[in-house]
Coordinates of C-alpha atoms and ligand atoms in Angstrom, one line a residue:
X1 CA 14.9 -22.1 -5.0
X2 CA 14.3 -19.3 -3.2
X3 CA 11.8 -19.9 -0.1
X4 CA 10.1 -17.8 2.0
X5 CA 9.8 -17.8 5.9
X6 CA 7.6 -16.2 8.8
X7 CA 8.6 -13.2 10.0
X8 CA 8.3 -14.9 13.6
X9 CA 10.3 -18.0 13.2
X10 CA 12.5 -19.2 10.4
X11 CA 11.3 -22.6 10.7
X12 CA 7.9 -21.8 9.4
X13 CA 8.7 -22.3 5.7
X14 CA 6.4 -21.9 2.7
X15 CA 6.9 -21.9 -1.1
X16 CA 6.5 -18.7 -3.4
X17 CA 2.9 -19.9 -4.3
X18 CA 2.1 -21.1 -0.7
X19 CA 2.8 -17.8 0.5
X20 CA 1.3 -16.0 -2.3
X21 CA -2.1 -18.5 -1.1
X22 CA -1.9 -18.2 2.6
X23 CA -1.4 -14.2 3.3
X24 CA -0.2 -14.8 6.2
X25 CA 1.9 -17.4 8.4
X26 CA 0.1 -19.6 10.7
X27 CA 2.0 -18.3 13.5
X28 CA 0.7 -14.7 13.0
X29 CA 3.8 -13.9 11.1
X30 CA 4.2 -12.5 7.7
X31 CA 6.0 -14.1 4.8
X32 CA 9.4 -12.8 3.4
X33 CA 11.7 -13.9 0.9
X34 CA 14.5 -16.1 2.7
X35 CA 17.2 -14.9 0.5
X36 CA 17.8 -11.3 -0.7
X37 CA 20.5 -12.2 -2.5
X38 CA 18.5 -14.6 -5.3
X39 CA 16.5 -11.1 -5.7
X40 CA 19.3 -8.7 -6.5
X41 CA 19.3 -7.7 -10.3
X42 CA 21.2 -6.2 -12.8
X43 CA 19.0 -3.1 -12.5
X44 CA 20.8 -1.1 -15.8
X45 CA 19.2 -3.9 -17.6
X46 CA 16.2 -3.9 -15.9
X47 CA 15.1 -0.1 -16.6
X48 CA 16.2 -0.8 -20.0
X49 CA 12.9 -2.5 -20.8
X50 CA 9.5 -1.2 -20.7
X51 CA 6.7 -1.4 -17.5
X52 CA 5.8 -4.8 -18.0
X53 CA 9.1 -6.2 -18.8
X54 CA 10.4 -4.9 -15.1
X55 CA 6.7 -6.3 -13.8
X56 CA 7.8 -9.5 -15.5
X57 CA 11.3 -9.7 -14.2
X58 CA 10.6 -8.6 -10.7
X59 CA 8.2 -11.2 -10.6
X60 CA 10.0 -14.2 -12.0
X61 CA 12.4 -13.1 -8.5
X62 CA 10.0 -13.3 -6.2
X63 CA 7.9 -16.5 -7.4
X64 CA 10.4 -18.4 -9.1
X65 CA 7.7 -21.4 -8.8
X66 CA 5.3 -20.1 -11.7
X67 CA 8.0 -18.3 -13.8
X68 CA 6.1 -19.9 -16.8
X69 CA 3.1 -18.1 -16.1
X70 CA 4.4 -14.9 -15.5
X71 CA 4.4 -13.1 -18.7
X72 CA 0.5 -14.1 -19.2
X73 CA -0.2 -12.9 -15.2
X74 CA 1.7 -9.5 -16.2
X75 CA -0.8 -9.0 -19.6
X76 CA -3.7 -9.8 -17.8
X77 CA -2.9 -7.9 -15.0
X78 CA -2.1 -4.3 -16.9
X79 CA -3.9 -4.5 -20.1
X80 CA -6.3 -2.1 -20.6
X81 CA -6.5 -1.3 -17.3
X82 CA -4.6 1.8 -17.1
X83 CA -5.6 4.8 -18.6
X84 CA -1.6 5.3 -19.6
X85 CA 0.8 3.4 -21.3
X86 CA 3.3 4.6 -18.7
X87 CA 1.5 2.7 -15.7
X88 CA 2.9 5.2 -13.5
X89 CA 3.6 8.3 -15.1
X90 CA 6.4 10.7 -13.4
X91 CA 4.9 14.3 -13.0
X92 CA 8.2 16.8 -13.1
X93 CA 7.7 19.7 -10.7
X94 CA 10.0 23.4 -9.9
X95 CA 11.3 21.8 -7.0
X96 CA 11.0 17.5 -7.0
X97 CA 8.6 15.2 -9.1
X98 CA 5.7 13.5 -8.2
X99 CA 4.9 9.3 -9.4
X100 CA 1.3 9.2 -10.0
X101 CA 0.4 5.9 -8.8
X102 CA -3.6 6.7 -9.1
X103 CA -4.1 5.7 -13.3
X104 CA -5.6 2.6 -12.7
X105 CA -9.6 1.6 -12.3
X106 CA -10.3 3.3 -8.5
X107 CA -7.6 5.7 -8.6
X108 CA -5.5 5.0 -5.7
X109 CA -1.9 3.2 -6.1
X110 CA -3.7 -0.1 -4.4
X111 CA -4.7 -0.9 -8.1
X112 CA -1.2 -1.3 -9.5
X113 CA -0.8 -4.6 -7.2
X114 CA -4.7 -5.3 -6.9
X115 CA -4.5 -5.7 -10.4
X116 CA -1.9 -8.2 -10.5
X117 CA -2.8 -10.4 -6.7
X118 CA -6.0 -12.2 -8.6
X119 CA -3.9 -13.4 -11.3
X120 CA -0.5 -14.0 -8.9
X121 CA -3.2 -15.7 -7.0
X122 CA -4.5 -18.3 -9.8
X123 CA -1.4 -18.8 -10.9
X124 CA -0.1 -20.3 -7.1
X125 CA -3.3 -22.2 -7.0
X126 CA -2.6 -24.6 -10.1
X127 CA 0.7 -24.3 -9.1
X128 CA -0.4 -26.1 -5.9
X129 CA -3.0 -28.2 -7.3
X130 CA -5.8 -26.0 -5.0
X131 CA -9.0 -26.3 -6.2
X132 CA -10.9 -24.5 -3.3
X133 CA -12.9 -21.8 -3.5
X134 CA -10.2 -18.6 -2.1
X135 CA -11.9 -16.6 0.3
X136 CA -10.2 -13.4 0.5
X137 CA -10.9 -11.3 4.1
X138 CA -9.3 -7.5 3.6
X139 CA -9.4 -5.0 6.1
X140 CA -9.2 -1.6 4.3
X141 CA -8.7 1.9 5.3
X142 CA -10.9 3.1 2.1
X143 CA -8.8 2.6 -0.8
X144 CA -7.7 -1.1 -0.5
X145 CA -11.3 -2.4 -0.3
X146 CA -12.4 -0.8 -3.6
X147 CA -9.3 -2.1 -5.7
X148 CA -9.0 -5.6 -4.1
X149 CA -12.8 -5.6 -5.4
X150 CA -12.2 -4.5 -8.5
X151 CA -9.4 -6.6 -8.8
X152 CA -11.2 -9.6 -8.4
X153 CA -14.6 -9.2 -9.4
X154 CA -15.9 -12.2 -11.4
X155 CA -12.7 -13.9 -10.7
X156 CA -12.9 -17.9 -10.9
X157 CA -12.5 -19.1 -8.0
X158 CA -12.2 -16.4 -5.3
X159 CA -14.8 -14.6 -3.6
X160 CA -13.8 -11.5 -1.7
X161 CA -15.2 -9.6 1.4
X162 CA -13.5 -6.3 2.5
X163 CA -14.2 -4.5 6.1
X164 CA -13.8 -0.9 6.4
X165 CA -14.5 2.0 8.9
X166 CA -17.8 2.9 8.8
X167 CA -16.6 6.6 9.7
X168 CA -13.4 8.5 8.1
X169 CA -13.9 7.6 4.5
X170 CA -14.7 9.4 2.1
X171 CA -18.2 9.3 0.5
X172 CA -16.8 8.5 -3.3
X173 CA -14.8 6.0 -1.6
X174 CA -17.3 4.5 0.6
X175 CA -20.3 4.1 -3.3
X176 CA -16.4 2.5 -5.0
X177 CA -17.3 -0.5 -2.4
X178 CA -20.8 -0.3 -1.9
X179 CA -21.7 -0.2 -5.8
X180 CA -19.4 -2.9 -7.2
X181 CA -22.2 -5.7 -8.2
X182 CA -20.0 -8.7 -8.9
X183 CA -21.8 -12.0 -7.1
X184 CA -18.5 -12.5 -5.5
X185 CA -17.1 -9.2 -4.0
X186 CA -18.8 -7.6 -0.8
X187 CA -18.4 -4.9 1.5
X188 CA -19.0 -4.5 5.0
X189 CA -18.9 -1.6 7.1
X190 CA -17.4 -2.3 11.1
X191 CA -18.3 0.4 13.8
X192 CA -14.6 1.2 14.8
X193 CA -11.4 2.4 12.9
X194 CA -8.8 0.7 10.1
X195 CA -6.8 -1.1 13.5
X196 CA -10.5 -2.6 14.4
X197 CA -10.9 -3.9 11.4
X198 CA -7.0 -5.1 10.6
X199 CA -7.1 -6.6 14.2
X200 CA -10.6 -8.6 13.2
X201 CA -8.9 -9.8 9.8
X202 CA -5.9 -11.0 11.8
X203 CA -8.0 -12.9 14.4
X204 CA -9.5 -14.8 11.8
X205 CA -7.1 -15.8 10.2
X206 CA -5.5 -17.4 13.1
X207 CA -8.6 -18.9 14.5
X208 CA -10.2 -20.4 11.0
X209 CA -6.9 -21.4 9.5
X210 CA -9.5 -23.9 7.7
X211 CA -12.5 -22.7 7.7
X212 CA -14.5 -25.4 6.2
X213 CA -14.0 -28.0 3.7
X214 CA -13.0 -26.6 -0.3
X215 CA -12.3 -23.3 1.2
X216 CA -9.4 -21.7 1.8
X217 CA -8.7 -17.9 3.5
X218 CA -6.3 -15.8 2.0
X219 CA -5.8 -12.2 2.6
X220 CA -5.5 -8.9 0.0
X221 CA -4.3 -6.4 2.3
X222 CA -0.7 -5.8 2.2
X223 CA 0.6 -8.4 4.8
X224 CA 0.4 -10.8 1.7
X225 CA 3.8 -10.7 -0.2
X226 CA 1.8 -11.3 -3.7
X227 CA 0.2 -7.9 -3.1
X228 CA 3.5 -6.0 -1.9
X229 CA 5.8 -7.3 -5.0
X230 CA 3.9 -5.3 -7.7
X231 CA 5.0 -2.0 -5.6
X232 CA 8.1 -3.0 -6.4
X233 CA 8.0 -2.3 -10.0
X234 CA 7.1 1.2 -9.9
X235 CA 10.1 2.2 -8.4
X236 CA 12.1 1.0 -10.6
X237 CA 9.8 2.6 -13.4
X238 CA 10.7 5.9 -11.2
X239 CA 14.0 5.6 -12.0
X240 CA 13.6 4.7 -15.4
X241 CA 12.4 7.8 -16.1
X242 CA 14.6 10.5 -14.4
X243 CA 17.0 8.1 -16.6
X244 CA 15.4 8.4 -19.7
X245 CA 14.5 12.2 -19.3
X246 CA 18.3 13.2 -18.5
X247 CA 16.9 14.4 -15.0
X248 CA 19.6 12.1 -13.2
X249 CA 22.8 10.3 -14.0
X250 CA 22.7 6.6 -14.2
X251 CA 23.3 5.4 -11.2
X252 CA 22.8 8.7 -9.1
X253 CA 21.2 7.9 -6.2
X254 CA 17.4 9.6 -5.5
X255 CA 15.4 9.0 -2.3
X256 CA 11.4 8.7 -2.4
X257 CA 9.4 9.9 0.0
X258 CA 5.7 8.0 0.4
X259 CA 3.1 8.4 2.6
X260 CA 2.7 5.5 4.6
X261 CA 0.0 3.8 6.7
X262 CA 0.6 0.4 7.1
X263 CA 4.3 0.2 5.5
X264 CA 3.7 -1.2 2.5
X265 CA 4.2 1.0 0.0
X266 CA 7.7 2.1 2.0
X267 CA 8.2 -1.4 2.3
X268 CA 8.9 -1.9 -1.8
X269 CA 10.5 0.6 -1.9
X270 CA 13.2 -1.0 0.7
X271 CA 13.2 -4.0 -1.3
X272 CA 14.0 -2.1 -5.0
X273 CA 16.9 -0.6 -2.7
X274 CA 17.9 -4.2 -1.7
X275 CA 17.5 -5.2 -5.2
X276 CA 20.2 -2.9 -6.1
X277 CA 18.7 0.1 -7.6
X278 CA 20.4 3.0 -6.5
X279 CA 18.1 4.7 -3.8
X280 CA 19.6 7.2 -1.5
X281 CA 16.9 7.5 1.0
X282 CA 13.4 6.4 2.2
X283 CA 11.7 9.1 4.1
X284 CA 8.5 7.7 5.8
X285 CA 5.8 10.7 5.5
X286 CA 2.9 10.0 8.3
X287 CA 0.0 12.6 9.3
X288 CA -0.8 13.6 12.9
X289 CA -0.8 9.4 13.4
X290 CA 3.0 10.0 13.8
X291 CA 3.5 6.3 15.4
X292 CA 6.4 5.7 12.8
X293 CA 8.5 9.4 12.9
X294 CA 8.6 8.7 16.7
X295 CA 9.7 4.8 15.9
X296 CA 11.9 6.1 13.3
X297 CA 13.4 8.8 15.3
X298 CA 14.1 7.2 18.7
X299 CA 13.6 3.1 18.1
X300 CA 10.2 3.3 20.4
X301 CA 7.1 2.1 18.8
X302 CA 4.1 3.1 20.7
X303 CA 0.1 3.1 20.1
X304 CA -0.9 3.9 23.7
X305 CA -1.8 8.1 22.2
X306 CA -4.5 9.2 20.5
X307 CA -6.1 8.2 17.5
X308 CA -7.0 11.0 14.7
X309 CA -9.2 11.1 12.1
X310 CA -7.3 13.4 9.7
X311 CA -8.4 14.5 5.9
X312 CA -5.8 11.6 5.1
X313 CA -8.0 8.5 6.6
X314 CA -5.8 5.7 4.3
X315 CA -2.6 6.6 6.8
X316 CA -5.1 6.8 9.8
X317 CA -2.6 3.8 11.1
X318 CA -1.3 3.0 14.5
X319 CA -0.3 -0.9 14.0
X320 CA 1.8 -0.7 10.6
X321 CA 1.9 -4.3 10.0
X322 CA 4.7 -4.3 7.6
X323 CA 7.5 -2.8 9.3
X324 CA 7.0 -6.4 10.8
X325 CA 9.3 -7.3 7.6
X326 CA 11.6 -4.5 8.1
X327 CA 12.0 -5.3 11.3
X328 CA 12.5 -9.0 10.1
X329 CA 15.5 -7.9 8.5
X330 CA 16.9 -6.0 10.9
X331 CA 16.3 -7.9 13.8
X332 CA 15.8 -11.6 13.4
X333 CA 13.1 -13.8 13.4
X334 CA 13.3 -14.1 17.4
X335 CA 13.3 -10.6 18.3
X336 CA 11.0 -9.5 15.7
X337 CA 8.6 -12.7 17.3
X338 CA 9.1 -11.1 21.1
X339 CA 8.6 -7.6 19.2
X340 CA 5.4 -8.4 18.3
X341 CA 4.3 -10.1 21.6
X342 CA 5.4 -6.9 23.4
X343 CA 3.1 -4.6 20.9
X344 CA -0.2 -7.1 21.4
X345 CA 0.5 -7.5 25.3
X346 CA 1.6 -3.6 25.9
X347 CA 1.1 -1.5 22.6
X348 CA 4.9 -1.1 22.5
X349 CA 8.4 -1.8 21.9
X350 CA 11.6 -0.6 21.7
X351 CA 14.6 -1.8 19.4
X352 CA 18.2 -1.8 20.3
X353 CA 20.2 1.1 19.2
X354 CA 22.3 -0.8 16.7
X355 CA 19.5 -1.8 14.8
X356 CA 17.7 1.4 15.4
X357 CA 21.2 2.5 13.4
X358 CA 20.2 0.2 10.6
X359 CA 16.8 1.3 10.2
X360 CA 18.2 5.2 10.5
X361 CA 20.7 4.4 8.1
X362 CA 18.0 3.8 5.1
X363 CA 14.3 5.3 6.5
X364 CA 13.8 8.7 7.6
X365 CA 10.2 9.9 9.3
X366 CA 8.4 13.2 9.4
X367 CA 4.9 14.1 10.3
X368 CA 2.7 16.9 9.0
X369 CA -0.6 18.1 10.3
X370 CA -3.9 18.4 8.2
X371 CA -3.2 22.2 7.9
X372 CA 0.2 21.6 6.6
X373 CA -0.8 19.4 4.2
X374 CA -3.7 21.6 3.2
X375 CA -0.8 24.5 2.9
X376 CA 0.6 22.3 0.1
X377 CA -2.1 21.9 -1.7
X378 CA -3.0 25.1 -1.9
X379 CA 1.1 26.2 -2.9
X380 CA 1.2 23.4 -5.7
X381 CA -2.2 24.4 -7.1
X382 CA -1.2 28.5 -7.0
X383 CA 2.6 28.0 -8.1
X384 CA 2.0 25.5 -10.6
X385 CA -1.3 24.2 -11.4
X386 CA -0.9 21.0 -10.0
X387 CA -3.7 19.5 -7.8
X388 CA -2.3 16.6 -5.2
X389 CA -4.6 14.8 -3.1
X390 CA -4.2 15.0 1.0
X391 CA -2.3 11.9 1.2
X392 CA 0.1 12.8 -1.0
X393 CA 0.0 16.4 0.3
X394 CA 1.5 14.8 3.5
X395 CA 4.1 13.6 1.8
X396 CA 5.2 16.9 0.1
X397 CA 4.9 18.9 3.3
X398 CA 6.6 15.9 5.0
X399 CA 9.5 15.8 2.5
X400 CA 10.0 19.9 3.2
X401 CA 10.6 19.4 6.8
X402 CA 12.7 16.2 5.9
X403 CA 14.6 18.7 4.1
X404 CA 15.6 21.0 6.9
X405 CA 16.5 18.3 9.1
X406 CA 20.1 17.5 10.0
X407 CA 19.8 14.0 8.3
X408 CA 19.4 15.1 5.3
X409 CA 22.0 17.6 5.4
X410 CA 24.1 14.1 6.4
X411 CA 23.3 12.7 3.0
X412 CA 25.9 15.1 1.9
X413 CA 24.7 16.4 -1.9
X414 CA 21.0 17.1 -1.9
X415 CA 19.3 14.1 -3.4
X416 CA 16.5 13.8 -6.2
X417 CA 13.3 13.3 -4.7
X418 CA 10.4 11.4 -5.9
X419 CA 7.1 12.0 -4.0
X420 CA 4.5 9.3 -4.3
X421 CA 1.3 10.5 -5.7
X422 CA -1.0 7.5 -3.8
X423 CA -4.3 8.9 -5.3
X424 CA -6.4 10.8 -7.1
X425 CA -7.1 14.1 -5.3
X426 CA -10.8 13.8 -7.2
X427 CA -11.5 10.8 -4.5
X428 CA -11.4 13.4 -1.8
X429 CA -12.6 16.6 -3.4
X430 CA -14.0 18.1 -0.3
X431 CA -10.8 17.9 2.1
X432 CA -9.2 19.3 -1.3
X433 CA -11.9 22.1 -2.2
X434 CA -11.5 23.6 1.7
X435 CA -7.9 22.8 1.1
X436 CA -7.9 25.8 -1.6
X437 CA -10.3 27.8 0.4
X438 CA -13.9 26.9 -2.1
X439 CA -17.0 26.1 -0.3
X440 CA -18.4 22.5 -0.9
X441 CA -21.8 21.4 -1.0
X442 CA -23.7 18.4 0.4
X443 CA -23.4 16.8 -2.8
X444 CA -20.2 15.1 -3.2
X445 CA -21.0 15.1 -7.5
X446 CA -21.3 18.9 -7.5
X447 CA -18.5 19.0 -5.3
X448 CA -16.7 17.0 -8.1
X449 CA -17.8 19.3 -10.6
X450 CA -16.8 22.3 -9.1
X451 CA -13.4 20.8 -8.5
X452 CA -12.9 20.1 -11.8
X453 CA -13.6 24.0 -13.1
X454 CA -11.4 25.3 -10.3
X455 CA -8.3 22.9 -11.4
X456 CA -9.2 22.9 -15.1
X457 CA -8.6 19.5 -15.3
X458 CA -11.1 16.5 -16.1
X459 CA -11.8 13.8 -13.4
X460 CA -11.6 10.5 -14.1
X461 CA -14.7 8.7 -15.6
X462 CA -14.9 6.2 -13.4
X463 CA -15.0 8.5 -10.4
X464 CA -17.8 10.1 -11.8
X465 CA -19.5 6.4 -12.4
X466 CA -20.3 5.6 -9.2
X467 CA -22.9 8.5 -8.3
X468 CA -25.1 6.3 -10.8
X469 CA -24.7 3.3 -9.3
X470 CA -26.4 1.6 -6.9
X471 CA -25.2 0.7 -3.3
X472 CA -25.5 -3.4 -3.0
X473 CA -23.8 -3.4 0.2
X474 CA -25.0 -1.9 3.4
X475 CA -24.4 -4.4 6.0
X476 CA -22.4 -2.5 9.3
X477 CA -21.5 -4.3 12.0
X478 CA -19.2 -3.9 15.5
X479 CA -15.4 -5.7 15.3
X480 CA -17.2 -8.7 17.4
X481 CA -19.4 -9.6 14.7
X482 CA -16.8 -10.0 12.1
X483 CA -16.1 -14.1 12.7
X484 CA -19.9 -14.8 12.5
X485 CA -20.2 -12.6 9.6
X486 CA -17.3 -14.6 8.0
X487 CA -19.2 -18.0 8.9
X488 CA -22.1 -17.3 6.6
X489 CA -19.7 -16.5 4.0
X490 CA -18.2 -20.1 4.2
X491 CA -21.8 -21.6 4.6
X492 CA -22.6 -19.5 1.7
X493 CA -20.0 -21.0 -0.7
X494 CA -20.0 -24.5 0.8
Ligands
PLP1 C1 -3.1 2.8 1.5 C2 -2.8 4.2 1.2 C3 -1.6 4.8 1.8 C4 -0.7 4.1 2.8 O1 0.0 3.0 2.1 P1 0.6 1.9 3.0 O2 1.2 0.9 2.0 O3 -0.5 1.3 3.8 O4 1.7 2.5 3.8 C5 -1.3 6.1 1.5 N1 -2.1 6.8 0.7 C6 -3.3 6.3 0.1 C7 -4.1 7.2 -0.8 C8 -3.6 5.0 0.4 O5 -4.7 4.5 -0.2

C-alpha cells in the first residue's frame, strides 16, 4: 500500500491517515506519497465522469487506507456547498480561459480543499482509532484562515485556531475570520507578515509534538498532503472541459498558469501532470515577491531582499513551503534535508544544474508588478467584461510575459492555457475599483456596491454577509506570543 515519507528523510514513514493527522513530519519535513507510480491513472476514464467522481478517484489514490469512506467524505465535502454544479467552472476568454476556483462559501480556491480536510480528517482519525480532540494551528495569508474556519466550524472533534497578518489583508477578508461564531474556530491577528506567522506555526509544531494529554496538533495550511490532494481534482476538471467543449483534442497537451504563494496550488498541478494528464507546462506567476521566477530561472532561492506588501497579499510569500515536495522529487530526501538547513541557517540555496534542468523542464516563473496586474484588470474588464481579482490578475499579466519568453517559444506549438482564477475579485474591491480608475470610499460595503454597478455583475451573498456580523475575535499578538497563546488553547480543551 502506498506509504508516504518526510520530505527530509525517507525513513520517516507514515500511513495515508497518519499523514493526513500529523501535517507535518516530526523532523520538520513534509509528507509525500512514496510511490508515484501507485498514483498514475487512466486519466480518459477519469474525465469521463463528473466532479465528484474524479474527487472520489483521486482520493481513493492518495489514501488508499479509508477507500471505504471516500465516497461519503466526497458528498459531505461538496454538497451544497458550491454555488455550481460545476465546482470549478471554466470561463472561455478571446485569448485563454480562466478556472474559477472562488464558488465555494469564502470565495477563494482554499475552499475546494478546506471543504474536504475536516472530513479527510475524521475519516484518518477512526481509521487510526484517535479519539483526541484535533487541534488545528493555520498560519494564513488571508484567505486560508477564513476557509479552514469555515471548513471546520462545529466539526466533532477539532477545534481550529488560524494566525494572520494583522496588516496586508483585506478588510472583508480580515470580518470572514473575525465574524465566524463557531465555539471551536478562532482567529488571531500576529504583529508581523504571512512568514511570521508560517515560521510560529512551524515552531510549534516541532516543539509540542504532544501538546497535552487527548490532544493532538494538526495543521490546515497547505504543508498537510490532505489539504493539497483536493487541488488535484480541479485540474483534471480543467481538462475535462476544454474536452467536453471541443476547445482541445483529447490528449493535447495545455499548460496552467497559477499564482502561487506558498506552492501549493502549483504543487497539484505537478502532481495531475505526474498522474498522467496531459499538461504541457506549469508557469509559476508570482508578484513583486519574485523569490520563485529567480529560483525558477537560475536554481538560486533566496529571501535575504525585500519584503512587499502588494494589492496581492495571499502571494506576499518569501518561504514557499511546498516547493519542499518538488524539490523532494527532484532532489532526494538528503539534499532536499541540507536544502532546507541551508534556507533556516542562511535564507538560501542553490540547486545543481541538472536538477535545475528538471524543474525547468516542467515549471516556468514570471513576475508582474501591482501596476501590471492592475493593467489587466482594467484590459479584461474594457475588452470583455470580465472582472479578475489582483491575484489572478498576476497570473494573466504573468502568463503574457511567459508568452514572449524564449521558453515558451521552446514548447514548440503554442499551448492552451488555463489561468487560475484563486478568488473572487469582490474580496478585494478596493485594489480592484483603483484598478479600473473609480474612487473608493472608507466603507468597504459601499465600495462593494459600487463595484457591483460598475461590473454589472452581483457579488456573492455571503460576501455581503459579513458587514452584519459581528467581530468575535480580536485578539493580536507579536510572533513570540504565539506558543503561549497555543497553551491556553490546550488548557482550554483539556
Ligand atoms: C493562497 C492564495 C494564493 C497562493 O496559493 P498557494 O497555494 O499558496 O501557492 C493565490 N491566490 C489567492 C487568492 C490565495 O488565496
Amino acid at each position: 500500500m502506498l506509504a508516504y515519507f518526510s520530505t527530509r528523510n525517507k525513513e520517516i514513514k507514515a500511513s495515508p491517515s497518519e499523514a493526513i493527522l500529523r501535517g507535518l513530519a516530526p523532523d520538520g519535513g513534509l509528507f509525500v506519497p512514496s510511490d508515484l507510480k501507485e498514483l498514475s491513472l487512466d486519466w480518459e476514464k477519469t474525465i469521463a465522469k463528473d466532479y465528484r467522481g474524479m474527487a472520489e478517484e483521486i482520493f481513493a489514490k492518495f489514501f488508499p487506507d479509508i477507500t471505504d469512506d471516500i465516497p461519503e467524505v466526497v458528498a459531505k465535502s461538496y454538497e451544497g456547498k458550491f454555488d455550481t454544479e460545476d465546482i470549478t467552472p471554466l470561463k472561455k476568454l478571446k485569448d485563454g480561459y480562466i478556472l474559477e476556483l472562488f464558488h465555494g462559501p469564502t470565495c477563494a480556491f482554499k475552499d475546494v480543499a478546506l471543504s474536504a480536510l475536516p472530513n479527510l480528517m475524521r475519516a484518518a482519525a477512526a481509521k487510526e482509532g484517535l479519539d483526541d480532540e484535533i487541534l488545528i494551528l493555520t498560519a494564513t495569508s488571508g484567505d486560508t484562515g477564513s476557509a479552514a474556519m469555515r471548513g471546520f466550524s462545529g466539526v466533532n472533534g477539532t477545534t481550529i485556531s488560524v494566525f494572520y497578518p494583522d496588516e496586508g489583508i483585506s478588510e472583508i477578508q480580515r470580518l470572514q475570520m473575525t465574524t465566524q461564531e463557531a465555539k471551536n474556530v478562532s482567529a488571531c491577528a500576529i504583529r508581523g507578515n504571512f512568514d511570521a506567522a508560517q515560521r510560529g506555526v512551524k515552531e510549534i509544531f516541532r516543539s509540542m509534538s504532544k501538546p497535552a494529554q487527548g490532544v493532538a496538533l494538526s495543521s490546515a495550511n497547505s504543508i498537510n498532503i490532505g489539504r493539497l490532494v483536493p487541488q488535484i481534482v480541479y485540474y483534471f476538471a480543467a481538462y475535462k472541459q476544454l474536452v467536453e467543449s471541443g476547445d482541445i483534442e483529447r490528449g493535447e497537451r495545455i499548460s496552467f498558469t497559477v499564482p502561487t504563494g506558498n506552492f501549493g496550488d502549483i504543487m497539484a498541478g505537478w502532481f495531475a501532470k505526474e498522474m498522467g494528464l496531459p499538461i504541457g507546462r506549469l508557469v509559476c506567476a508570482s508578484n513583486r515577491n519574485d523569490v520563485l521566477e529567480e529560483f525558477i530561472n537560475t536554481g538560486h532561492y533566496d529571501i535575504n531582499r525585500n519584503f512587499y506588501s502588494t494589492t496581492s497579499p495571499s502571494m506576499d510569500i518569501l518561504i514557499s513551503s511546498n516547493l519542499e515536495r518538488l524539490l523532494f522529487y527532484t532532489c532526494s530526501d538528503a539534499n532536499t534535508a541540507s536544502y532546507m538547513k541551508s534556507l533556516e541557517e542562511c535564507g538560501e540555496y542553490d540547486v545543481t544544474a541538472a536538477q535545475l534542468e528538471n524543474i525547468k523542464s516542467i515549471f516556468a516563473g514570471a513576475s508582474s508588478s501591482d501596476e501590471e496586474g492592475n493593467h489587466a484588470i482594467r484590459a479584461l474588464m474594457e475588452n470583455e467584461g470580465y472582472l479578475i481579482d489582483p491575484h489572478t490578475a498576476i497570473g494573466c499579466a504573468s502568463y503574457a510575459k511567459f508568452q514572449q519568453s524564449d521558453r515558451a517559444k521552446d514548447d514548440g506549438c503554442k499551448l492552451v492555457n488555463v489561468v487560475l482564477a484563486t478568488a473572487s475579485p469582490y474580496k478585494f474591491p478596493v485594489a480592484v475599483m483603483k484598478a479600473l480608475g473609480i474612487s473608493t470610499s472608507a466603507n468597504d460595503l459601499d465600495n462593494l456596491e459600487k463595484l457591483e454597478r460598475v461590473a454589472r455583475t452581483a457579488a456573492p451573498p455571503q460576501l455581503k454577509g459579513v458587514f452584519e456580523k459581528e467581530v468575535v475575535s480580536s485578539d493580536v499578538i507579536d510572533p513570540a506570543q504565539m506558543k503561549e497563546y497555543v497553551r491556553k488553547k490546550v488548557n482550554d480543551i483539556g
